[in-house]
């Protein structure tokens, strides 16, 4: 019933920008903590950014700090990941995670490829 879906990935040149979106549906009347993860080929999934139900963000990993920014829609269960000054090392599948009480719900991921 609960669904999480990412969008906005694609191919971008180094130094370019992308904005990812994630919409969570299938539940009602509450906002929950959401987060962005990414997984590059052959590597472990890593946390990129997280935001609480009230819009408070955690510290960003050093690899993306100053370049990425997570934000939340004012009234809807939707988050965004603004990615600036992209580097080839940012190439990965980006996943959105929603936490509802004791359960985590993951999207299918959206591919981000940074290459010239």
PDB file of C-alpha atoms in Angstrom, residues 1-6 22-27 34-35 79 95-100 104-109:
ATOM      1  CA  UNK A   1       0.000   0.000   0.000  1.00  0.00           C
ATOM      2  CA  UNK A   2       2.761   2.423   0.906  1.00  0.00           C
ATOM      3  CA  UNK A   3       4.775   3.451  -2.123  1.00  0.00           C
ATOM      4  CA  UNK A   4       7.962   5.433  -2.483  1.00  0.00           C
ATOM      5  CA  UNK A   5       9.022   6.602  -5.912  1.00  0.00           C
ATOM      6  CA  UNK A   6      12.064   8.561  -7.014  1.00  0.00           C
ATOM      7  CA  UNK A  22      10.774  11.445  -4.035  1.00  0.00           C
ATOM      8  CA  UNK A  23       7.085  11.104  -3.352  1.00  0.00           C
ATOM      9  CA  UNK A  24       5.638   8.830  -0.688  1.00  0.00           C
ATOM     10  CA  UNK A  25       2.008   7.755  -0.968  1.00  0.00           C
ATOM     11  CA  UNK A  26      -0.358   5.269   0.609  1.00  0.00           C
ATOM     12  CA  UNK A  27      -0.581   6.724   4.088  1.00  0.00           C
ATOM     13  CA  UNK A  34      12.777  10.558   4.948  1.00  0.00           C
ATOM     14  CA  UNK A  35      16.252  10.195   3.563  1.00  0.00           C
ATOM     15  CA  UNK A  79      11.434  15.365  -0.544  1.00  0.00           C
ATOM     16  CA  UNK A  95      17.272   5.627  -3.323  1.00  0.00           C
ATOM     17  CA  UNK A  96      14.662   7.325  -1.203  1.00  0.00           C
ATOM     18  CA  UNK A  97      13.667   5.859   2.139  1.00  0.00           C
ATOM     19  CA  UNK A  98      10.568   6.556   4.176  1.00  0.00           C
ATOM     20  CA  UNK A  99      10.274   5.539   7.816  1.00  0.00           C
ATOM     21  CA  UNK A 100       6.756   4.922   9.096  1.00  0.00           C
ATOM     22  CA  UNK A 104      11.204   1.382   6.368  1.00  0.00           C
ATOM     23  CA  UNK A 105       9.950   1.731   2.814  1.00  0.00           C
ATOM     24  CA  UNK A 106      12.337   2.043  -0.095  1.00  0.00           C
ATOM     25  CA  UNK A 107      11.873   3.309  -3.585  1.00  0.00           C
ATOM     26  CA  UNK A 108      13.168   1.504  -6.652  1.00  0.00           C
ATOM     27  CA  UNK A 109      15.936   4.018  -7.152  1.00  0.00           C
TER      28      UNK A 109
END
